Amino acid sequence: GIQVEQSPPDLILQEGANSTLRCNFSDSVNNLQWFHQNPWGQLINLFYIPSGTKQNGRLSATTVATERYSLLYISSSQTTDSGVYFCAVGGYNFNKFYFGSGTKLNVKP
Amino acid sequence: DAGVIQSPRHEVTEMGQEVTLRCKPISGHDYLFWYRQTMMRGLELLIYFNNNVPIDDSGMPEDRFSAKMPNASFSTLKIQPSEPRDSAVYFCASTPGHFYGYTFGSGTRLTVV
């Protein structure tokens, strides 16, 4: 299967700081998504971004499919950004959809 | 739209009992997925449906697990008999198709004692 590596595994930020989370994957993909799992366990879809750049408020994401990586940018972080950020990749087959192990973010007030 | 709705939110049951988890996908989403999340194994796909038809159930751990989707607005995941190692958070997700993101439900935290 496709290997998905996320870095860093853990990140502690002071409120207001910016951060970049990285997702590397081992093969070509047609589907790449970023999720945020909040401290209550809820999984929220942030971006569907198999290529290119998207922005949503303080969050933006860029995927360079040819180089097999994606970046998630968080600007002016807030305590509500805390949680685990997952990158997930796959092709046209839904049974071949692979989640990374996540980046655990803790934003301190 | 109310999103993907799962019930119950929490379930505590004794080993050997039957457990049924429920999911209502977003209207118009043709694909429905059941995932399981544990600390050891992360998020695992158990089964997915397309237009109410099970397409791939290779992730279902064993015969104790079964899933149905009798119509476009309802799916169940049943465990019979349950075992302590089934304790996990079970998520349901739906999507309109291949080129869209997934929407996850809030999950059911299952504890088998």
XYZ file of N, CA, C and O in Angstrom, chain A residues 30-31 33 35 37 40-45 47-48 50 86 91-99, chain B residues 9 31 33 35 37 43 45 48 56 58 89 91 95 97-106 109:
192
model
N -4.750 10.109 -6.363
C -5.805 10.915 -6.978
C -6.680 11.595 -5.946
O -7.574 12.344 -6.297
N -6.432 11.283 -4.700
C -7.265 11.802 -3.629
C -6.359 12.096 -2.446
O -5.585 11.232 -2.019
N -6.656 14.257 1.352
C -7.494 15.050 2.238
C -6.750 15.325 3.540
O -5.949 14.499 3.997
N -7.542 16.240 7.586
C -8.584 16.208 8.603
C -8.031 16.748 9.911
O -6.839 16.608 10.203
N -8.804 16.186 13.929
C -9.561 15.498 14.977
C -9.434 16.314 16.259
O -8.330 16.433 16.811
N -12.313 16.262 21.370
C -13.510 15.472 21.642
C -13.650 14.297 20.681
O -14.609 13.548 20.737
N -12.691 14.142 19.796
C -12.659 12.983 18.906
C -13.325 13.171 17.561
O -13.282 12.270 16.714
N -13.909 14.303 17.329
C -14.615 14.521 16.072
C -13.630 14.770 14.927
O -12.677 15.538 15.082
N -13.853 14.111 13.790
C -13.004 14.256 12.603
C -13.650 15.241 11.637
O -14.731 14.991 11.118
N -12.933 16.333 11.390
C -13.456 17.376 10.516
C -12.615 17.435 9.251
O -11.386 17.515 9.317
N -13.284 17.392 8.108
C -12.574 17.513 6.846
C -12.172 18.966 6.621
O -13.019 19.855 6.645
N -9.635 19.940 4.016
C -9.406 20.157 2.594
C -9.448 18.839 1.831
O -8.967 17.821 2.312
N -10.027 18.898 0.643
C -9.831 17.887 -0.370
C -8.884 18.517 -1.380
O -9.254 19.505 -2.034
N -6.047 17.084 -3.939
C -5.108 16.178 -4.606
C -3.990 16.908 -5.352
O -2.961 16.303 -5.670
N -4.659 14.827 10.485
C -4.387 13.652 9.668
C -4.372 14.022 8.193
O -5.210 14.794 7.719
N -6.331 6.436 -4.196
C -6.591 6.485 -5.626
C -8.077 6.413 -5.889
O -8.887 6.879 -5.099
N -8.446 5.789 -6.994
C -9.852 5.687 -7.350
C -10.566 4.608 -6.548
O -11.791 4.564 -6.518
N -9.816 3.731 -5.934
C -10.429 2.668 -5.136
C -10.547 3.123 -3.692
O -9.560 3.386 -3.023
N -11.748 3.207 -3.208
C -11.954 3.683 -1.846
C -11.351 2.745 -0.810
O -11.024 3.171 0.292
N -11.215 1.479 -1.143
C -10.622 0.583 -0.170
C -9.130 0.799 -0.049
O -8.484 0.243 0.828
N -8.573 1.581 -0.946
C -7.147 1.897 -0.881
C -7.000 3.369 -0.492
O -6.528 4.193 -1.265
N -7.435 3.690 0.685
C -7.358 5.059 1.198
C -6.599 4.982 2.498
O -7.035 4.342 3.443
N -5.438 5.639 2.554
C -4.510 5.435 3.643
C -4.370 6.701 4.478
O -4.133 7.780 3.938
N -4.484 6.517 5.784
C -4.303 7.619 6.720
C -2.876 7.617 7.255
O -2.305 6.559 7.536
N -23.761 7.604 20.852
C -22.441 8.234 20.973
C -21.491 7.378 21.798
O -20.299 7.314 21.532
N -21.754 7.202 -1.363
C -20.804 6.283 -0.743
C -20.880 6.426 0.776
O -20.900 7.543 1.308
N -19.026 4.735 4.395
C -17.886 3.982 4.917
C -18.061 3.757 6.407
O -18.573 4.624 7.124
N -15.460 3.035 9.543
C -14.073 2.999 9.978
C -14.031 2.663 11.465
O -14.968 2.947 12.224
N -11.305 3.209 14.811
C -10.087 3.883 15.253
C -9.651 3.348 16.601
O -10.417 3.347 17.568
N -6.782 4.545 12.085
C -8.074 4.454 11.407
C -8.031 3.333 10.374
O -7.194 3.329 9.483
N -10.359 1.052 7.592
C -11.608 0.899 6.847
C -12.147 -0.513 7.050
O -11.439 -1.492 6.813
N -17.239 -0.537 2.834
C -17.896 0.615 2.253
C -18.981 0.194 1.271
O -18.927 -0.898 0.690
N -16.783 -3.467 -0.728
C -15.581 -4.114 -0.211
C -15.699 -4.265 1.285
O -15.803 -3.272 1.998
N -13.445 -6.320 2.939
C -12.221 -7.039 3.301
C -11.620 -6.560 4.613
O -10.804 -7.248 5.212
N -13.355 3.356 18.776
C -14.309 4.338 18.271
C -14.635 3.962 16.828
O -13.732 3.784 16.009
N -16.413 4.984 13.378
C -16.859 6.149 12.610
C -17.584 5.707 11.350
O -17.202 4.741 10.690
N -19.572 10.333 1.264
C -19.054 11.241 0.248
C -19.894 11.111 -1.019
O -20.450 10.043 -1.279
N -18.695 11.167 -4.056
C -17.990 10.421 -5.082
C -16.490 10.526 -4.934
O -15.968 11.035 -3.942
N -15.802 10.045 -5.965
C -14.347 9.908 -5.891
C -13.620 11.231 -5.733
O -12.543 11.282 -5.162
N -14.149 12.307 -6.239
C -13.408 13.559 -6.277
C -13.916 14.564 -5.266
O -13.870 15.784 -5.483
N -14.394 14.037 -4.155
C -14.894 14.883 -3.087
C -14.308 14.418 -1.760
O -13.837 13.298 -1.618
N -14.351 15.315 -0.781
C -13.884 14.941 0.544
C -14.900 14.092 1.286
O -16.065 13.996 0.902
N -14.424 13.464 2.354
C -15.289 12.668 3.207
C -15.863 13.553 4.315
O -15.182 14.453 4.814
N -17.086 13.248 4.734
C -17.656 13.837 5.930
C -17.851 12.720 6.944
O -18.537 11.742 6.646
N -17.230 12.878 8.109
C -17.325 11.859 9.151
C -18.427 12.224 10.141
O -18.688 13.405 10.413
N -19.036 11.193 10.693
C -19.928 11.376 11.823
C -19.117 11.571 13.089
O -17.876 11.542 13.071
N -19.824 11.769 14.196
C -19.157 12.046 15.472
C -18.586 10.797 16.123
O -17.863 10.902 17.108
N -18.262 5.548 20.578
C -17.207 4.963 21.409
C -17.762 3.696 22.042
O -18.671 3.759 22.868
